[in-house]
mmCIF file of C-alpha atoms in Angstrom:
data_model
loop_
_atom_site.group_PDB
_atom_site.id
_atom_site.type_symbol
_atom_site.label_atom_id
_atom_site.label_comp_id
_atom_site.label_asym_id
_atom_site.label_seq_id
_atom_site.Cartn_x
_atom_site.Cartn_y
_atom_site.Cartn_z
ATOM 1 C CA MET A 1 166.851 98.243 116.991
ATOM 2 C CA THR A 2 166.752 95.386 114.800
ATOM 3 C CA ILE A 3 166.389 92.293 117.518
ATOM 4 C CA LEU A 4 162.929 91.688 119.137
ATOM 5 C CA ALA A 5 163.402 88.790 121.818
ATOM 6 C CA LEU A 6 160.660 86.906 123.037
ATOM 7 C CA ALA A 7 161.893 86.239 126.470
ATOM 8 C CA PRO A 8 161.426 87.951 129.853
ATOM 9 C CA ALA A 9 163.303 91.188 129.982
ATOM 10 C CA HIS A 10 165.136 90.396 133.288
ATOM 11 C CA ARG A 11 166.795 87.633 131.390
ATOM 12 C CA LEU A 12 168.166 89.918 128.367
ATOM 13 C CA PRO A 13 170.953 92.393 127.901
ATOM 14 C CA SER A 14 169.923 95.936 128.876
ATOM 15 C CA GLY A 15 168.117 97.756 126.362
ATOM 16 C CA THR A 16 166.790 94.862 124.469
ATOM 17 C CA VAL A 17 163.371 95.181 122.723
ATOM 18 C CA VAL A 18 161.181 92.500 124.154
ATOM 19 C CA ALA A 19 157.560 91.202 123.797
ATOM 20 C CA GLU A 20 155.532 88.513 125.295
ATOM 21 C CA PRO A 21 155.304 85.302 123.383
ATOM 22 C CA ASP A 22 151.642 85.676 121.951
ATOM 23 C CA ALA A 23 150.744 87.097 118.639
ATOM 24 C CA GLU A 24 148.972 90.202 119.727
ATOM 25 C CA SER A 25 152.044 91.171 122.055
ATOM 26 C CA VAL A 26 154.389 90.608 118.973
ATOM 27 C CA VAL A 27 152.248 92.783 116.634
ATOM 28 C CA ALA A 28 152.179 95.623 119.064
ATOM 29 C CA ALA A 29 155.969 95.558 119.520
ATOM 30 C CA LEU A 30 156.505 95.318 115.555
ATOM 31 C CA LEU A 31 154.238 98.096 115.126
ATOM 32 C CA ALA A 32 156.142 100.306 117.532
ATOM 33 C CA LEU A 33 159.178 99.759 115.615
ATOM 34 C CA ASP A 34 160.378 101.918 112.767
ATOM 35 C CA PRO A 35 158.431 100.313 109.490
ATOM 36 C CA GLY A 36 161.335 100.997 107.372
ATOM 37 C CA THR A 37 163.720 98.790 109.266
ATOM 38 C CA PRO A 38 164.239 95.017 109.069
ATOM 39 C CA VAL A 39 163.422 93.092 112.434
ATOM 40 C CA LEU A 40 164.477 89.720 113.528
ATOM 41 C CA VAL A 41 162.205 88.207 116.127
ATOM 42 C CA VAL A 42 164.357 85.858 118.434
ATOM 43 C CA ALA A 43 162.221 83.361 120.322
ATOM 44 C CA ASP A 44 163.420 81.034 123.151
ATOM 45 C CA SER A 45 160.578 78.370 122.858
ATOM 46 C CA ALA A 46 158.208 76.927 120.193
ATOM 47 C CA ALA A 47 155.437 79.066 121.683
ATOM 48 C CA GLY A 48 157.373 82.280 120.948
ATOM 49 C CA ARG A 49 158.223 81.014 117.462
ATOM 50 C CA ASP A 50 154.438 80.279 116.738
ATOM 51 C CA ALA A 51 153.495 83.794 117.941
ATOM 52 C CA ALA A 52 156.247 85.446 115.878
ATOM 53 C CA ARG A 53 154.994 83.620 112.743
ATOM 54 C CA ALA A 54 151.459 84.549 113.398
ATOM 55 C CA ALA A 55 152.333 88.146 114.004
ATOM 56 C CA ARG A 56 154.394 88.242 110.697
ATOM 57 C CA LEU A 57 151.320 86.798 108.853
ATOM 58 C CA VAL A 58 148.904 89.186 110.418
ATOM 59 C CA LEU A 59 151.035 92.177 109.310
ATOM 60 C CA GLY A 60 151.959 90.926 105.927
ATOM 61 C CA GLN A 61 155.529 92.154 106.010
ATOM 62 C CA GLU A 62 158.693 90.627 104.596
ATOM 63 C CA ARG A 63 160.921 92.795 106.678
ATOM 64 C CA VAL A 64 160.135 90.438 109.680
ATOM 65 C CA GLY A 65 162.529 87.448 110.266
ATOM 66 C CA VAL A 66 161.840 84.560 112.767
ATOM 67 C CA LEU A 67 164.539 82.787 114.577
ATOM 68 C CA THR A 68 164.164 80.143 117.356
ATOM 69 C CA HIS A 69 166.791 79.608 119.537
ATOM 70 C CA GLU A 70 165.877 77.137 122.445
ATOM 71 C CA VAL A 71 168.830 77.106 124.866
ATOM 72 C CA PRO A 72 169.504 77.843 128.640
ATOM 73 C CA PRO A 73 168.651 81.378 129.815
ATOM 74 C CA THR A 74 172.127 82.257 130.261
ATOM 75 C CA ALA A 75 173.044 81.068 126.764
ATOM 76 C CA PHE A 76 170.238 82.871 125.382
ATOM 77 C CA PHE A 77 171.288 86.219 127.040
ATOM 78 C CA VAL A 78 174.777 85.690 125.147
ATOM 79 C CA ALA A 79 173.189 84.894 121.860
ATOM 80 C CA VAL A 80 170.999 88.105 121.773
ATOM 81 C CA ALA A 81 173.986 90.319 122.818
ATOM 82 C CA ALA A 82 175.816 88.862 119.859
ATOM 83 C CA LEU A 83 172.891 89.155 117.487
ATOM 84 C CA GLN A 84 172.547 92.680 118.548
ATOM 85 C CA MET A 85 175.861 93.376 116.795
ATOM 86 C CA LEU A 86 174.674 92.413 113.292
ATOM 87 C CA PRO A 87 173.982 95.262 110.933
ATOM 88 C CA ASP A 88 170.331 95.390 109.466
ATOM 89 C CA ILE A 89 171.732 94.263 106.117
ATOM 90 C CA ALA A 90 173.260 91.054 107.517
ATOM 91 C CA LEU A 91 170.395 89.587 109.664
ATOM 92 C CA GLY A 92 170.321 86.471 107.495
ATOM 93 C CA LEU A 93 173.580 85.566 108.940
ATOM 94 C CA ALA A 94 172.126 85.069 112.468
ATOM 95 C CA PRO A 95 172.099 81.315 112.275
ATOM 96 C CA SER A 96 175.915 81.511 111.435
ATOM 97 C CA VAL A 97 176.486 83.734 114.341
ATOM 98 C CA LEU A 98 174.958 81.087 116.554
ATOM 99 C CA GLU A 99 177.074 78.300 115.155
ATOM 100 C CA GLY A 100 180.024 80.382 116.021
ATOM 101 C CA LEU A 101 178.921 80.873 119.432
ATOM 102 C CA ALA A 102 178.760 77.195 119.978
ATOM 103 C CA GLU A 103 182.352 77.381 119.550
ATOM 104 C CA GLY A 104 183.227 80.462 121.765
ATOM 105 C CA VAL A 105 180.912 79.785 124.634
ATOM 106 C CA ARG A 106 180.539 77.154 127.130
ATOM 107 C CA THR A 107 177.200 76.381 129.086
ATOM 108 C CA VAL A 108 177.087 74.100 132.214
ATOM 109 C CA ALA A 109 174.421 73.338 134.864
ATOM 110 C CA LEU A 110 174.332 71.476 138.124
ATOM 111 C CA VAL A 111 170.820 70.159 138.795
ATOM 112 C CA SER A 112 169.154 68.079 141.778
ATOM 113 C CA SER A 113 167.124 66.200 139.049
ATOM 114 C CA VAL A 114 167.321 65.317 135.349
ATOM 115 C CA ALA A 115 164.133 63.758 135.166
ATOM 116 C CA ALA A 116 162.259 66.483 133.448
ATOM 117 C CA LEU A 117 165.010 66.994 130.956
ATOM 118 C CA GLU A 118 164.439 66.154 127.152
ATOM 119 C CA ARG A 119 167.662 67.591 125.972
ATOM 120 C CA PRO A 120 170.012 66.155 126.557
ATOM 121 C CA ARG A 121 168.008 63.079 127.203
ATOM 122 C CA PRO A 122 169.022 61.383 130.427
ATOM 123 C CA SER A 123 169.462 57.558 130.677
ATOM 124 C CA VAL A 124 167.300 55.254 132.550
ATOM 125 C CA ALA A 125 169.946 54.935 135.339
ATOM 126 C CA LEU A 126 170.251 58.643 135.517
ATOM 127 C CA ASP A 127 166.340 59.113 135.448
ATOM 128 C CA LEU A 128 166.222 56.820 138.478
ATOM 129 C CA ALA A 129 169.151 58.368 140.270
ATOM 130 C CA SER A 130 167.023 61.582 140.200
ATOM 131 C CA ARG A 131 164.682 60.232 142.638
ATOM 132 C CA LEU A 132 167.450 59.734 145.207
ATOM 133 C CA PRO A 133 167.877 62.609 147.869
ATOM 134 C CA GLY A 134 170.823 64.525 147.720
ATOM 135 C CA SER A 135 171.633 63.571 143.848
ATOM 136 C CA VAL A 136 173.406 66.298 141.926
ATOM 137 C CA PHE A 137 174.134 66.150 138.015
ATOM 138 C CA ARG A 138 176.159 68.079 135.815
ATOM 139 C CA VAL A 139 174.662 69.032 132.462
ATOM 140 C CA ASP A 140 176.910 69.995 129.908
ATOM 141 C CA TRP A 141 174.891 71.866 127.503
ATOM 142 C CA THR A 142 177.610 72.478 124.902
ATOM 143 C CA ALA A 143 178.522 68.671 124.847
ATOM 144 C CA GLN A 144 175.270 67.612 125.383
ATOM 145 C CA THR A 145 176.137 65.343 128.244
ATOM 146 C CA ILE A 146 174.917 64.324 131.856
ATOM 147 C CA THR A 147 177.104 62.998 134.601
ATOM 148 C CA ARG A 148 177.000 62.415 138.197
ATOM 149 C CA ASP A 149 179.210 65.423 139.247
ATOM 150 C CA GLN A 150 179.183 68.255 141.866
ATOM 151 C CA ALA A 151 181.498 70.546 140.067
ATOM 152 C CA LEU A 152 180.675 73.254 137.232
ATOM 153 C CA ASP A 153 184.261 72.988 135.982
ATOM 154 C CA LEU A 154 184.231 75.621 133.434
ATOM 155 C CA PRO A 155 187.158 77.164 131.576
ATOM 156 C CA ALA A 156 188.219 80.781 132.234
ATOM 157 C CA GLY A 157 186.694 83.189 129.919
ATOM 158 C CA VAL A 158 186.248 87.029 129.240
ATOM 159 C CA ALA A 159 182.790 87.088 130.961
ATOM 160 C CA THR A 160 180.491 84.881 132.812
ATOM 161 C CA ILE A 161 176.794 85.037 133.075
ATOM 162 C CA ALA A 162 175.041 82.914 135.744
ATOM 163 C CA THR A 163 171.877 82.206 137.775
ATOM 164 C CA ALA A 164 170.901 79.939 140.454
ATOM 165 C CA SER A 165 168.002 78.687 142.727
ATOM 166 C CA GLU A 166 167.799 80.376 146.234
ATOM 167 C CA LYS A 167 168.773 77.099 147.740
ATOM 168 C CA PRO A 168 172.283 76.092 146.610
ATOM 169 C CA VAL A 169 172.517 72.970 144.795
ATOM 170 C CA VAL A 170 175.788 72.029 146.167
ATOM 171 C CA ALA A 171 177.097 72.698 149.740
ATOM 172 C CA ALA A 172 179.923 74.629 148.456
ATOM 173 C CA GLY A 173 177.956 77.031 146.590
ATOM 174 C CA LEU A 174 178.985 78.781 143.327
ATOM 175 C CA PRO A 175 182.624 79.676 142.406
ATOM 176 C CA GLN A 176 183.838 83.214 142.323
ATOM 177 C CA TRP A 177 183.185 84.374 138.794
ATOM 178 C CA ALA A 178 185.580 86.399 136.882
ATOM 179 C CA GLN A 179 184.879 89.866 135.814
ATOM 180 C CA PRO A 180 182.601 91.055 133.797
ATOM 181 C CA HIS A 181 179.864 89.012 135.407
ATOM 182 C CA VAL A 182 176.176 89.257 135.095
ATOM 183 C CA ASP A 183 173.667 87.434 137.750
ATOM 184 C CA LEU A 184 170.235 86.635 135.967
ATOM 185 C CA ALA A 185 166.936 86.299 137.725
ATOM 186 C CA THR A 186 165.271 83.014 136.477
ATOM 187 C CA ASP A 187 162.835 80.468 137.797
ATOM 188 C CA GLY A 188 164.824 77.467 136.666
ATOM 189 C CA ALA A 189 161.658 76.195 134.632
ATOM 190 C CA PHE A 190 164.128 75.253 131.822
ATOM 191 C CA TRP A 191 165.856 72.542 133.964
ATOM 192 C CA GLY A 192 162.774 71.330 135.736
ATOM 193 C CA ALA A 193 164.433 70.896 139.114
ATOM 194 C CA LYS A 194 164.208 72.103 142.501
ATOM 195 C CA ARG A 195 167.659 73.195 143.120
ATOM 196 C CA TRP A 196 170.014 74.280 140.256
ATOM 197 C CA CYS A 197 172.676 76.566 138.874
ATOM 198 C CA GLU A 198 173.735 77.430 135.510
ATOM 199 C CA ALA A 199 176.508 79.461 133.994
ATOM 200 C CA THR A 200 177.676 80.432 130.521
ATOM 201 C CA VAL A 201 181.418 81.424 130.168
ATOM 202 C CA VAL A 202 182.331 83.477 126.925
ATOM 203 C CA VAL A 203 185.701 82.027 125.971
ATOM 204 C CA ARG A 204 186.002 83.886 122.969
ATOM 205 C CA ALA A 205 184.860 87.754 122.525
ATOM 206 C CA LEU A 206 181.539 88.023 120.892
ATOM 207 C CA GLU A 207 182.938 90.872 118.830
ATOM 208 C CA GLU A 208 185.313 88.280 117.441
ATOM 209 C CA THR A 209 182.727 85.769 116.430
ATOM 210 C CA VAL A 210 180.502 88.344 114.758
ATOM 211 C CA GLU A 211 183.297 90.067 112.740
ATOM 212 C CA GLU A 212 184.608 86.632 111.493
ATOM 213 C CA ARG A 213 180.807 86.170 109.964
ATOM 214 C CA LEU A 214 180.883 89.656 108.590
ATOM 215 C CA SER A 215 184.350 89.090 106.893
ATOM 216 C CA PRO A 216 184.503 89.578 103.106
ATOM 217 C CA SER A 217 185.785 86.020 102.615
ATOM 218 C CA PHE A 218 182.825 84.458 104.535
ATOM 219 C CA VAL A 219 180.058 86.501 103.060
ATOM 220 C CA ALA A 220 181.579 85.855 99.613
ATOM 221 C CA ALA A 221 180.399 82.309 99.993
ATOM 222 C CA VAL A 222 177.044 82.915 101.409
ATOM 223 C CA PRO A 223 173.933 82.468 99.207
ATOM 224 C CA ARG A 224 170.962 85.009 98.745
ATOM 225 C CA CYS A 225 167.426 84.104 99.008
ATOM 226 C CA ALA A 226 165.879 83.904 95.608
ATOM 227 C CA SER A 227 162.863 85.947 96.824
ATOM 228 C CA CYS A 228 164.163 88.663 98.991
ATOM 229 C CA ALA A 229 167.842 88.640 98.086
ATOM 230 C CA ARG A 230 168.910 88.519 101.833
ATOM 231 C CA LEU A 231 171.927 86.457 102.950
ATOM 232 C CA VAL A 232 170.963 82.897 103.930
ATOM 233 C CA THR A 233 172.836 80.675 106.448
ATOM 234 C CA GLY A 234 170.349 78.631 107.945
ATOM 235 C CA GLN A 235 168.271 75.739 106.596
ATOM 236 C CA SER A 236 165.810 78.494 105.234
ATOM 237 C CA CYS A 237 165.511 82.128 104.818
ATOM 238 C CA LEU A 238 164.587 83.793 108.061
ATOM 239 C CA PHE A 239 162.346 86.361 106.438
ATOM 240 C CA CYS A 240 160.413 84.452 103.738
ATOM 241 C CA GLN A 241 161.262 80.825 104.675
ATOM 242 C CA ILE A 242 162.320 79.595 101.021
ATOM 243 C CA PRO A 243 164.486 76.465 101.740
ATOM 244 C CA VAL A 244 168.019 76.230 101.052
ATOM 245 C CA PRO A 245 169.527 75.426 98.538
ATOM 246 C CA ASP A 246 166.796 74.978 96.003
ATOM 247 C CA GLY A 247 165.501 78.344 96.956
ATOM 248 C CA THR A 248 168.593 80.275 96.712
ATOM 249 C CA VAL A 249 171.009 81.590 94.187
ATOM 250 C CA SER A 250 174.629 82.819 94.547
ATOM 251 C CA VAL A 251 174.778 86.395 93.936
ATOM 252 C CA PRO A 252 178.364 88.171 93.443
ATOM 253 C CA THR A 253 178.841 90.373 96.357
ATOM 254 C CA GLY A 254 182.506 91.154 96.261
ATOM 255 C CA GLY A 255 182.663 89.928 99.889
ATOM 256 C CA HIS A 256 180.520 92.592 101.130
ATOM 257 C CA VAL A 257 177.074 92.639 102.802
#
């Protein structure tokens, strides 16, 4: 297994290797994995990111990459599922896979208050409206917008992942989801609201997004880190933190990873 997720196990695809977002837990999880296999630690919070970096420093291992992906729980579930499809040699393509997911999935939430939201940041008027009883807001995470609306209004897709508070945020409740469908158990802390529901629809099969990033034409244009020679598609190498582009060099790959 090449992906270690720092998030509750019940919010992740079955079989995912997980750890608590503290350095001791991450170190223990990494030591339990094959020492010869590169590992990408994916954190859903800044606390998880800091723990992963501390663990890497303690172990002194360049085989450990760190990626932060602060998104709603259902979107994180989809991201981990997609990243697990990457071969060990192509883990540096993870940021590009996440970019591709932004085009192939849609995440929307209905919440009773947006007062605690920092992203997207509500206007003063919406903040004040959150204090009125019965208010419902539609947060389109993909488009980063907030509106006064009571409909999720999501497109049809190949799969859906959803979660909701025990008390429905709207009287009509949630729509009937297309199959396959996954229900996640979460506490709604991400939204900071008493009543909420959230759903991510996979519009384009995850396999297609990953295969596109692994195609010879895409890989041929990807630089490699000057230090560890891994593929680099983010702002810096996930494994040794050397920035792009100054710390990278283009290495002829023939279009292969």
